[in-house]
Coordinates of C-alpha atoms and ligand atoms in Angstrom, one line a residue:
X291 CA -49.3 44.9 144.8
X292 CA -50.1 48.3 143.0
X293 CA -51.9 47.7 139.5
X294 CA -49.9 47.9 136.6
X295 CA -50.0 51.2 134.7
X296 CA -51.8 51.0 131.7
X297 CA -50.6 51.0 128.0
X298 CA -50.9 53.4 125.7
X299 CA -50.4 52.4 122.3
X300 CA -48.4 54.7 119.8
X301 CA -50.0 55.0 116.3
X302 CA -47.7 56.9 114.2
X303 CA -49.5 58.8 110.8
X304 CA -45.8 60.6 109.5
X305 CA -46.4 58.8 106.4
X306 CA -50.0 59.6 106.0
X307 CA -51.1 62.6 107.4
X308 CA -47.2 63.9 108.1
X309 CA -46.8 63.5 104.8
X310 CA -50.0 65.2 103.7
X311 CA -48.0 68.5 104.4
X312 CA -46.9 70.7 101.9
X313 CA -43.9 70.0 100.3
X314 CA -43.1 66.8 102.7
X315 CA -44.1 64.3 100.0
X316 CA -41.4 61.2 100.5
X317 CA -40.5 58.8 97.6
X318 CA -41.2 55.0 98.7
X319 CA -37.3 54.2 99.3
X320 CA -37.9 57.1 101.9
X321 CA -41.2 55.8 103.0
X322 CA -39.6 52.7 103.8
X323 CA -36.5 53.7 105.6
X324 CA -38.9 56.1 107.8
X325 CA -41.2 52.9 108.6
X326 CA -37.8 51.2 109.5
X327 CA -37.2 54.0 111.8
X328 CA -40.3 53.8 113.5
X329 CA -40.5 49.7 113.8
X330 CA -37.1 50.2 115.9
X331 CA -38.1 53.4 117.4
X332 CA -41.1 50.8 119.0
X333 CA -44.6 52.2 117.7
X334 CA -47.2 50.6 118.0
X335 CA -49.1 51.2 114.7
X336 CA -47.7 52.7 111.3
X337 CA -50.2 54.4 109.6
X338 CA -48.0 53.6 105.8
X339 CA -50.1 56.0 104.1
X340 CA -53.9 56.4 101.9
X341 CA -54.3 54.1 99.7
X342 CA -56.9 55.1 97.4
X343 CA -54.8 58.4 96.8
X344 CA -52.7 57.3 94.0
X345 CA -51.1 54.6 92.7
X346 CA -47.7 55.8 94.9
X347 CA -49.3 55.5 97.6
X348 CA -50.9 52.1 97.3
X349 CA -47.5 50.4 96.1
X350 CA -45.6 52.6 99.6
X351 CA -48.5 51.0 101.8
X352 CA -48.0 47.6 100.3
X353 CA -43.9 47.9 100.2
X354 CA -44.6 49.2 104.4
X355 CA -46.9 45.9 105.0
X356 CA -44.4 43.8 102.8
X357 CA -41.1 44.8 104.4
X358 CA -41.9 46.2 108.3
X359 CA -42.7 43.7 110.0
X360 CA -43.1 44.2 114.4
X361 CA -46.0 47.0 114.7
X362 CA -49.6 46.8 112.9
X363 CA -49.8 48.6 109.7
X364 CA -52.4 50.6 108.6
X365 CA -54.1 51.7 105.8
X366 CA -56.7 54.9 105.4
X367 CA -59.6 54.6 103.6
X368 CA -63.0 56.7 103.0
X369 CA -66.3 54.3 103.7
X370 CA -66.5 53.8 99.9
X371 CA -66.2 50.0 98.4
X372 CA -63.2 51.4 96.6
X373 CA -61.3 52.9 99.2
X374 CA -61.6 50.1 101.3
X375 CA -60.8 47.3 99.0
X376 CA -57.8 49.4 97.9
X377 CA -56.5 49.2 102.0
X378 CA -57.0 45.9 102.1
X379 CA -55.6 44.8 99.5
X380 CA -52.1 47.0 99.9
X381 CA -52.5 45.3 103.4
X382 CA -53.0 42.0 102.4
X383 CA -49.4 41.0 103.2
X384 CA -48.6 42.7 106.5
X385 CA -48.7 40.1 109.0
X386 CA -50.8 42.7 111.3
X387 CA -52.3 45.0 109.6
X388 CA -55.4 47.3 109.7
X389 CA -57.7 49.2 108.0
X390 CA -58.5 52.8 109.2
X391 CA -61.8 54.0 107.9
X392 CA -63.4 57.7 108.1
X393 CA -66.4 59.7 107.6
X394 CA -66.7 63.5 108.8
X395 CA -69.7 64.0 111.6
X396 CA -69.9 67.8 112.1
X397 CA -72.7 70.0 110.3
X398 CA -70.3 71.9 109.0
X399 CA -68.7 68.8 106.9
X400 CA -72.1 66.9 106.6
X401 CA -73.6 70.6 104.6
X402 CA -70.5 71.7 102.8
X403 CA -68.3 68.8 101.9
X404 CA -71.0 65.4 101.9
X405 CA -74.4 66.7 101.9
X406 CA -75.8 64.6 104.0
X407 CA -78.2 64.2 106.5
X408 CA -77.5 62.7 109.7
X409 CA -79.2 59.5 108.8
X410 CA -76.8 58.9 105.5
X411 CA -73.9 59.3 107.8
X412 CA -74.6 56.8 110.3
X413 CA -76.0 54.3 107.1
X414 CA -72.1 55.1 105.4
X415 CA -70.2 54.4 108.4
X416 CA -71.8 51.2 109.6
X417 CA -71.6 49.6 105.8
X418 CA -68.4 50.9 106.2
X419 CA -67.0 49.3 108.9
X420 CA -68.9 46.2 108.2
X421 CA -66.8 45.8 104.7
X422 CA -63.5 47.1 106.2
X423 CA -64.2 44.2 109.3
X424 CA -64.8 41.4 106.2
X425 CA -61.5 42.1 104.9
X426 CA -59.6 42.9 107.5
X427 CA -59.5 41.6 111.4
X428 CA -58.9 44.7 113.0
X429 CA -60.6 47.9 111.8
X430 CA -60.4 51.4 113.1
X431 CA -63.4 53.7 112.3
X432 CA -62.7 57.8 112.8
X433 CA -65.4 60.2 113.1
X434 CA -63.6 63.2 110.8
X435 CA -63.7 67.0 112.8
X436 CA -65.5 65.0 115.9
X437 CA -64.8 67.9 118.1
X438 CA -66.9 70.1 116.3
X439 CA -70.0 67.1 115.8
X440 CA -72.9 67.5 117.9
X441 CA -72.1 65.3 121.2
X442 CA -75.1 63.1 121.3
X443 CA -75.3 62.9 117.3
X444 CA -71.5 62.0 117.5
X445 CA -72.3 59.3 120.0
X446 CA -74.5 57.3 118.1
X447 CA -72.1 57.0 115.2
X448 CA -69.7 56.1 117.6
X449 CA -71.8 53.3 119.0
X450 CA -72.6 52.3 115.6
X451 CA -69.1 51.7 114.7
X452 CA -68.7 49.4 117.7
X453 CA -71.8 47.4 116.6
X454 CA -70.8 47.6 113.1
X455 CA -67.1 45.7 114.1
X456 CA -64.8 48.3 114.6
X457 CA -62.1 47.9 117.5
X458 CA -60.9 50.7 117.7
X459 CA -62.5 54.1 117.4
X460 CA -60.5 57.1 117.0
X461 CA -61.7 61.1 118.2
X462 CA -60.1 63.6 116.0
X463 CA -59.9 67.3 116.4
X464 CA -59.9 67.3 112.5
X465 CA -59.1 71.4 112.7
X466 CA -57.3 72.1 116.0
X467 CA -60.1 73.9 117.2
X468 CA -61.0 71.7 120.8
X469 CA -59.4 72.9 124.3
X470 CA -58.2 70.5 126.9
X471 CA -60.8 70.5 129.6
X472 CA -63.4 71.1 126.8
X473 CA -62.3 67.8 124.7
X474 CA -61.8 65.9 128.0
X475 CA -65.5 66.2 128.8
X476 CA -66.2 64.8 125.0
X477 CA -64.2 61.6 126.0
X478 CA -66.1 61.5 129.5
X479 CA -69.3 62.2 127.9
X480 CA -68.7 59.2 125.1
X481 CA -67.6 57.1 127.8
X482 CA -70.6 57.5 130.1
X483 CA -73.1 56.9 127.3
X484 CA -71.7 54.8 124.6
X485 CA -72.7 51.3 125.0
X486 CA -69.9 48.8 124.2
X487 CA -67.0 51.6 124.8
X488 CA -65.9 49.8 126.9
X489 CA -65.2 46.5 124.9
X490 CA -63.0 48.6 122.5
X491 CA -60.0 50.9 122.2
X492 CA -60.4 54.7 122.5
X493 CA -57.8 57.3 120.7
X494 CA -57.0 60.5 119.9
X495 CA -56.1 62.3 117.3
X496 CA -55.3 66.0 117.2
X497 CA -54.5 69.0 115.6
X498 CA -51.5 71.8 116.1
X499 CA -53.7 75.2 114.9
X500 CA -53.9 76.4 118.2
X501 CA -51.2 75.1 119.3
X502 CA -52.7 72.4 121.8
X503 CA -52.1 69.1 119.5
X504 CA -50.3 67.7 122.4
X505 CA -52.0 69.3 125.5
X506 CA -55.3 67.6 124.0
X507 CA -53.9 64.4 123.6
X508 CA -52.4 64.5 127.0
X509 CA -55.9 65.2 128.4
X510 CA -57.8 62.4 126.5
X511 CA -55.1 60.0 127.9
X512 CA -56.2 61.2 131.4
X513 CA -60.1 60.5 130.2
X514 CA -59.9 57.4 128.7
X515 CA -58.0 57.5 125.9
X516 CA -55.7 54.3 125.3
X517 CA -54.0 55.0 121.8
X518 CA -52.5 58.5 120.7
X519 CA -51.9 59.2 116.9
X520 CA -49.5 61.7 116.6
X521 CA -46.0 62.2 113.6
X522 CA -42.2 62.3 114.5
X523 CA -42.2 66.1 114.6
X524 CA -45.1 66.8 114.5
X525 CA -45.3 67.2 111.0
X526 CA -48.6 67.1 109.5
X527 CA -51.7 69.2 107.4
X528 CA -51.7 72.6 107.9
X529 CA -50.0 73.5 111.6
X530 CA -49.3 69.7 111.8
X531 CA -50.2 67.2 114.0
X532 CA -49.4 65.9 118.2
X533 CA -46.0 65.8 117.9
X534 CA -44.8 61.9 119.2
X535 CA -41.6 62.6 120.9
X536 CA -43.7 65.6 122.9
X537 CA -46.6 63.8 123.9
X538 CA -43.8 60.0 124.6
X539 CA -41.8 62.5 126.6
X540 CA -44.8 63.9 128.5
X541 CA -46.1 60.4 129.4
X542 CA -42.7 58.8 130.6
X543 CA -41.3 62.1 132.2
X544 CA -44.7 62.6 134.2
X545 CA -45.6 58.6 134.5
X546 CA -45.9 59.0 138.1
X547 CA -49.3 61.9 137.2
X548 CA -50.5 59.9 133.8
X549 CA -49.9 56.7 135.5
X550 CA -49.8 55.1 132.0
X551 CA -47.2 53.5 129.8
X552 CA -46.1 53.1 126.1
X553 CA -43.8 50.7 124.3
X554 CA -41.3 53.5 122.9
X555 CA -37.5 53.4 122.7
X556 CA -37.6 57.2 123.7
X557 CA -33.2 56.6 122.9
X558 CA -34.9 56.4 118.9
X559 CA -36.0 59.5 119.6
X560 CA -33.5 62.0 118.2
X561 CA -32.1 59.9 115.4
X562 CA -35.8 59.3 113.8
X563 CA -36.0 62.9 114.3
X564 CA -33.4 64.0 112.6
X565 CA -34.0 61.3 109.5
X566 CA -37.5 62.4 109.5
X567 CA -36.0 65.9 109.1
X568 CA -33.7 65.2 106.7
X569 CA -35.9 63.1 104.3
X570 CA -39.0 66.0 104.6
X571 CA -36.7 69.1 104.6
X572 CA -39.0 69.9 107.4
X573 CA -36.3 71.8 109.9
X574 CA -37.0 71.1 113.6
X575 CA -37.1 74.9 115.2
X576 CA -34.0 75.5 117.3
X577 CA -36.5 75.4 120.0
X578 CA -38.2 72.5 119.4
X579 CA -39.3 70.5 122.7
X580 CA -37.1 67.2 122.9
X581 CA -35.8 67.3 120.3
X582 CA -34.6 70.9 119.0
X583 CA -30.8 72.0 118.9
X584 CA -31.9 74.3 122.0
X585 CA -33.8 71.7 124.1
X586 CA -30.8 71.2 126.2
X587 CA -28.5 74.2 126.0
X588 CA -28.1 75.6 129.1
X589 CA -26.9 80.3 128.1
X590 CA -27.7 81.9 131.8
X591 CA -24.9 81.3 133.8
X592 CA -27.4 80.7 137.0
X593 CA -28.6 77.7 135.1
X594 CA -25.4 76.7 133.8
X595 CA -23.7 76.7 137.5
X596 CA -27.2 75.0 138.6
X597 CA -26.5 72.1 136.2
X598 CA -23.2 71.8 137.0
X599 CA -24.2 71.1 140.5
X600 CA -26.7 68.6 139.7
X601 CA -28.9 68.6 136.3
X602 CA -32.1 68.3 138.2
X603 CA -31.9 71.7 138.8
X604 CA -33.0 72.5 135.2
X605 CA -33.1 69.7 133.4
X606 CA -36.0 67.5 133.8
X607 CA -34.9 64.9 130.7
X608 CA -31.5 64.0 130.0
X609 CA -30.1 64.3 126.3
X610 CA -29.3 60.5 126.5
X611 CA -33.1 59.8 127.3
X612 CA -34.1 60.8 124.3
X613 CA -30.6 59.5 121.9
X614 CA -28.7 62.6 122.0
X615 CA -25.3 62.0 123.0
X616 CA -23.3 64.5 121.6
X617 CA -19.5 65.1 122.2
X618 CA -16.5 67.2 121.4
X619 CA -15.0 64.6 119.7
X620 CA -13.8 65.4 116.3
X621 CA -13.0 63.1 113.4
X622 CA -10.2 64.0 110.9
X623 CA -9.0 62.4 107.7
X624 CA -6.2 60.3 109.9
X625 CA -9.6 59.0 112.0
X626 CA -9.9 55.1 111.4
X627 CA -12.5 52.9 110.8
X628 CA -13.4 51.6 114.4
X629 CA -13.4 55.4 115.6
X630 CA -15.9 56.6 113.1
X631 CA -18.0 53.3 113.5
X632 CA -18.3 54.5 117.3
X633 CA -19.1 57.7 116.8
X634 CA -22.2 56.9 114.1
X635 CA -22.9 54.4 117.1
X636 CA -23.1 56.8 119.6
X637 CA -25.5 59.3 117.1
X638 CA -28.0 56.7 117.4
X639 CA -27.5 55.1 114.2
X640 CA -27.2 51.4 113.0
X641 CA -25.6 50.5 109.8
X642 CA -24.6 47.4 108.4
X643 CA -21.2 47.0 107.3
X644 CA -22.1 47.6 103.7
X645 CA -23.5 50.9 104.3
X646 CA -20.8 51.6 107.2
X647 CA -18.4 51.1 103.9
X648 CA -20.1 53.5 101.6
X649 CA -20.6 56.0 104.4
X650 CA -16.8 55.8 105.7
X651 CA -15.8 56.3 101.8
X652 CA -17.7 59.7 101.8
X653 CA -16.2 60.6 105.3
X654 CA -12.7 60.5 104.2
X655 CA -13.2 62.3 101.0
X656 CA -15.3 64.4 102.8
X657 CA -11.8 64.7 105.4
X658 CA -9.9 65.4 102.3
X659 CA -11.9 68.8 101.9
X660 CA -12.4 69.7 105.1
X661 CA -10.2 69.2 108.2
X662 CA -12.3 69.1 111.0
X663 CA -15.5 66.4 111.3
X664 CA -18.3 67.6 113.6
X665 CA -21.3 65.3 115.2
X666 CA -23.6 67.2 112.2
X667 CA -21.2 66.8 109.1
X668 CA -21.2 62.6 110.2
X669 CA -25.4 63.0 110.7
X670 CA -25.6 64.7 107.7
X671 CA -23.2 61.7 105.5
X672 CA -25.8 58.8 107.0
X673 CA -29.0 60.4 106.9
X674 CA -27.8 60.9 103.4
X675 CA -26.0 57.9 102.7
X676 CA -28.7 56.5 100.5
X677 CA -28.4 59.7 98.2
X678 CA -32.5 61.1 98.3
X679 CA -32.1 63.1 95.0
X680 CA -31.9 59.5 93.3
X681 CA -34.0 59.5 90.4
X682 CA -34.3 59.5 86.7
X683 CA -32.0 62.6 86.5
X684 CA -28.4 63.0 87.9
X685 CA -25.8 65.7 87.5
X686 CA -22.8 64.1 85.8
X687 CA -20.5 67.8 85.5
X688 CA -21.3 71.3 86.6
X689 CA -19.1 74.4 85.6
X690 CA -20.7 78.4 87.0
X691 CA -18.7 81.2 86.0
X692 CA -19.6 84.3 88.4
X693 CA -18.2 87.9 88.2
X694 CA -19.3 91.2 89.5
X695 CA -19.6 93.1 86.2
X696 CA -21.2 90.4 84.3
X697 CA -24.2 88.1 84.8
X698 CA -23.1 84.4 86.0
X699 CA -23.0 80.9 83.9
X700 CA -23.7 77.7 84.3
X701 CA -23.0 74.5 82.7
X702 CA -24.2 71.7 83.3
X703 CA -24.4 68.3 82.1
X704 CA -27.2 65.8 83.4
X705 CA -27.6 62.0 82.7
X706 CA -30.9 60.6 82.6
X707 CA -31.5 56.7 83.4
X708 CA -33.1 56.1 80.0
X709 CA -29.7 56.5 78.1
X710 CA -29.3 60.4 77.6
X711 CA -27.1 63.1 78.3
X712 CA -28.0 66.4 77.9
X713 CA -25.5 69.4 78.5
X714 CA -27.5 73.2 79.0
X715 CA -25.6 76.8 79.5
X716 CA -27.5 79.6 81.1
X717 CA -26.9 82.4 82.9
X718 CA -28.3 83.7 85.4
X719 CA -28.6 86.7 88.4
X720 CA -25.8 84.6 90.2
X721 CA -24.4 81.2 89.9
X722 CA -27.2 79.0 91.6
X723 CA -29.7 81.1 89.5
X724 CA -27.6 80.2 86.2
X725 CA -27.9 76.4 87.8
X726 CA -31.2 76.5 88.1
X727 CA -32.1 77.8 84.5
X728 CA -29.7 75.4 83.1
X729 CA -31.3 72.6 84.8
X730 CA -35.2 73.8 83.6
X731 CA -33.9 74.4 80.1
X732 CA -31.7 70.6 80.0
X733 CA -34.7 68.2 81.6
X734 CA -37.9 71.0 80.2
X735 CA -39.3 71.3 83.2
X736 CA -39.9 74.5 84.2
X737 CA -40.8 75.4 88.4
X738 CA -41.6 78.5 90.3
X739 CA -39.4 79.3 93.1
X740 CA -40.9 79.4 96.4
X741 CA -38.4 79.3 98.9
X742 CA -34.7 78.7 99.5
X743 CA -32.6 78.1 102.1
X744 CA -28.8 77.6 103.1
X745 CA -27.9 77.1 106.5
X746 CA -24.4 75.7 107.9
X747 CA -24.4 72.0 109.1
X748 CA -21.7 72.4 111.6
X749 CA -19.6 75.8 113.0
X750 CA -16.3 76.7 111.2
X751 CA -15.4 78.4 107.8
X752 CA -15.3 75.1 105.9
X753 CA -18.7 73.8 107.4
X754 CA -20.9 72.0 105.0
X755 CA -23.6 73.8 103.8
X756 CA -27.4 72.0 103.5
X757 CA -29.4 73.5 100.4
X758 CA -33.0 73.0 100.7
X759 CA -35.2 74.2 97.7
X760 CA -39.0 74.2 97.5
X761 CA -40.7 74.9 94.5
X762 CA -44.2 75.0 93.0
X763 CA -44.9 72.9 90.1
X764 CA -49.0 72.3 88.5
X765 CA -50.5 73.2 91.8
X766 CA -48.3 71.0 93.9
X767 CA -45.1 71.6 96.1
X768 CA -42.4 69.7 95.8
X769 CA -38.8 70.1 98.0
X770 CA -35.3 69.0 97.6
X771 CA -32.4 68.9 99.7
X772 CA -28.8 68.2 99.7
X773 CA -25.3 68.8 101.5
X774 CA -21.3 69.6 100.5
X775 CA -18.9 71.7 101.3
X776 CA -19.7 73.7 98.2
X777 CA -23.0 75.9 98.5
X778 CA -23.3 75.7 94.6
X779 CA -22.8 72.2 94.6
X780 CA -25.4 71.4 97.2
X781 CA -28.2 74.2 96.0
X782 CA -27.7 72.8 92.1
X783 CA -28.3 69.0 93.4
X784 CA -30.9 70.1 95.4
X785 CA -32.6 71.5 92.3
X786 CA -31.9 68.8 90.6
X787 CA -33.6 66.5 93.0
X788 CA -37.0 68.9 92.9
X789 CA -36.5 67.7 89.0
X790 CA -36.4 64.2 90.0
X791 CA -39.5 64.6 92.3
X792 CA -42.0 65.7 90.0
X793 CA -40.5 63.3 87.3
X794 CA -41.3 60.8 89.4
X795 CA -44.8 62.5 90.5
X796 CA -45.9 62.3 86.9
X797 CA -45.1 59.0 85.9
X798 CA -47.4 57.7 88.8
X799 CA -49.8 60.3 87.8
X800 CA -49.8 58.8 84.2
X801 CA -50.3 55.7 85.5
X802 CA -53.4 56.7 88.5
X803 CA -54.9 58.2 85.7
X804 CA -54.3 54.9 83.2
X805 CA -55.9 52.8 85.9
X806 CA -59.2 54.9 86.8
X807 CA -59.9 56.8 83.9
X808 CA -62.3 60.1 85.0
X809 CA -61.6 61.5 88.5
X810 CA -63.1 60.1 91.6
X811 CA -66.0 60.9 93.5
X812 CA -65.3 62.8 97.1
X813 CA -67.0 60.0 99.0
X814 CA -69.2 57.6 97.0
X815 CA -70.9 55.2 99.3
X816 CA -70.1 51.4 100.2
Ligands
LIG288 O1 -57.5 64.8 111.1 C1 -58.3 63.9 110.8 O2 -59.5 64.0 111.1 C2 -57.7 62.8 110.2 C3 -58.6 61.6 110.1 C4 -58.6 60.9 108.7 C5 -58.3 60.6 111.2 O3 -56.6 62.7 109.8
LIG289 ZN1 -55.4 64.3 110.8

């Protein structure tokens, strides 16, 4: 009997290091509905966020180990005392859990960011591990910018780690600077003279700033490595991070080369795609491998006649492979219950009758406005179903005046959830502008602009329209995102939302800074 191919283990960081990119910060209720996604989607490992970071993020990690239960989560931490007591305590109630520590290697981090000789690394990162592993079972231990460490420098920490307790031990191309054949031989090299490597679990961890996140995990997969951390998207610092539908896809299309496994529901695929989308106002390029609008339209007709013949000709996955099973069908306002539960069935999305209720309310006043329903305008009413620009601000009225000769109005009238109700006019250069102004002057928060963006949700005149805002507020961006049938509608609660955001930034703010008085130190020692 041929062996059995091995497993690969999916550790998933959208929550941490996905949501270390700009403007993709996620509130915990989103948090949690993404770790949701990703327990059905079949991961192996949810890395729920950093702990130490702020007090948001301890109370998301703890929520995540409280309320996911299936895959291990995971919890980051620096090898300070504080750091990791933080993880393990957030973690304390997962019923697997982990904690994930790291220290940076390379000369370049050990100079300019620790100052530290080679000696006071290894020292930190064995008391490291050896707290984390008192705490917590199963502890990970991450050499930061590995690729870029000396090899037989970064080998000793690594063997130290493994002496010191950790299980798993995790090579990151911190910067995206490693090339495939070149970070192959660092896994070969580190598997020829580590001791103990073999007793524990190798993975990767890489990079897009070249371009090769997923091309260098692929190729420490074929030298060795048994656990891939990548984010839905690849979102993720910087150029982001291996993108996990890519490097899934990769594995199961080309099994037969990789001869290796992984536990994912590759049909989750799409739908945590698209609500990892939706909740980070990240857009997935049209382009996108797997799981971009394009990644299956066949334009040349040579292609399209091949398909037609047989879809090996130019397809090497299928759309339902990876949940996207799209029709022509369209909804109307005289489409019933059982018809529209089918159709959010067959978009990869499982609701319970409560939220099947709410959502079918907003499809048929949604119907009342417009007369045809498209696959996006039903994606677009459940990825939204639980309302993300909930917060302490809502917009009770709005009223924009707009004219050619004359600069536009707006009124609008906002409720906040400690009692108040505060009505603003402005005007503006347009009505969103006016919207905008009215909103900063009502709630006294004022933002700079960065970017906006409208784009359709579906074809047709009456298509929805999806505003996403990003703005920049005391150094930090924050984005907001929302959808109707009325652009001036959807831009003004998108606003409103960026509002909501950094309301809700500062109150844990106020309280981080309540709890630990001065700031912290970049990496005191256990
Ligand atoms: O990129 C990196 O080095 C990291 C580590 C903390 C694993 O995210
Ligand atoms: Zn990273």
């Amino acid at each position: 009997m041929a062996p059995q191919p091995d497993r690969v283990l999916i550790f998933d960081t959208t929550l941490r290091d996905g949501e270390q990119s700009p403007g993709c910060s996620m509130t915990r209720p989103e948090k949690l509905r993404v770790a949701r996604a990703l327990a059905e989607l079949g991961v192996d490992v949810i890395e729920a966020g950093f702990p130490a970071a702020s007090k948001g993020d301890w109370e998301s990690v703890q929520a995540v180990a409280r309320e996911v239960p299936g895959p291990i989560i995971a919890g980051l931490a620096r090898c300070n005392r504080e750091d990791i007591e933080l993880a393990a305590r957030a973690l304390a109630d997962a019923p697997r859990r982990r904690v994930h520590v790291f220290l940076a290697t390379s000369a370049i981090h050990r100079q300019y960011k620790l100052n530290m000789a080679q000696e006071e690394i290894l020292r930190t990162a064995v008391a490291g591990v050896k707290l984390a592993r008192e705490l917590c079972e199963d502890v990970e231990f991450s050499p930061e910018d590995a690729s870029r460490t000396e090899l037989e420098f970064l080998a000793q920490v690594v063997e130290a780690a493994i002496e010191a307790g950790a299980s798993t031990v995790n090579i990151p191309d911190t910067v995206g600077y490693t090339v495939p054949d070149e970070f192959a031989e660092l896994f070969r090299y580190l598997r020829k003279n580590v001791r103990g490597i073999d007793r524990i679990r190798l993975s990767v961890h890489c990079h897009d700033d070249l371009g090769m996140a997923v091309a260098n995990s692929l190729t420490a997969v074929v030298a060795g490595a048994r656990q891939v951390e990548c984010t839905i998207n690849g979102i993720g610092e910087r150029a982001g991070n291996c993108s996990l539908e890519e490097v899934v896809m990769a594995l199961k299309t080309r099994s037969a080369f990789f001869n290796v496994t992984t536990g994912i529901q590759t049909n989750r695929l799409y739908p945590t795609s698209r609500l990892v989308s939706s909740i980070t106002g990240m857009t997935v390029p049209r382009n996108k491998a797997v799981v971009g609008e394009n990644a299956f339209a066949h334009e040349a007709g040579i292609h399209q006649h091949g398909v037609l013949r047989h879809h090996s000709t130019y397809e090497i996955l299928r759309p339902e492979d990876v949940g996207l099973s799209r029709s022509n069908l369209v909804l109307g306002k005289h489409s019933g219950r059982h018809a529209f539960r089918d159709r959010v069935k067959a978009l990869g999305f499982e609701l319970d009758e409560a939220e099947l209720n709410r959502v079918f309310e907003e499809f048929k006043a949604l119907a009342d406005k417009k007369k045809e329903l498209f696959d996006g305008d039903i994606e677009a009413l459940v990825l939204r179903a639980e309302g993300t620009a909930s917060g302490p601000w809502s917009l009770t009225s709005l009223d924009t005046m707009a004219a050619s000769n004359a600069p536009a109005t707006a009124m609008v009238q906002l409720r906040h959830t400690d009692g108040r109700t505060v009505e603003r006019k402005a005007s503006g250069d347009g009505p969103v502008d006016a919207a905008f102004k009215a909103i900063e002057t009502a709630t006294g928060i004022s933002v700079m602009l960065r970017k906006f963006e409208i784009r359709g949700v579906t074809e047709g005149e009456d298509a929805q329209g999806e505003a996403v805002v990003y703005v920049e507020y005391n150094q930090r961006s924050y984005r907001g995102s929302s959808v109707s049938t009325n652009i001036v509608e959807s831009s003004t609660k998108a606003f409103l939302e960026v509002i909501n955001r950094i309301e809700l930034a500062q109150a844990g703010t106020r309280s981080r800074e309540e709890r630990s008085g001065a700031g912290r130190a970049a990496q005191a020692t256990v």
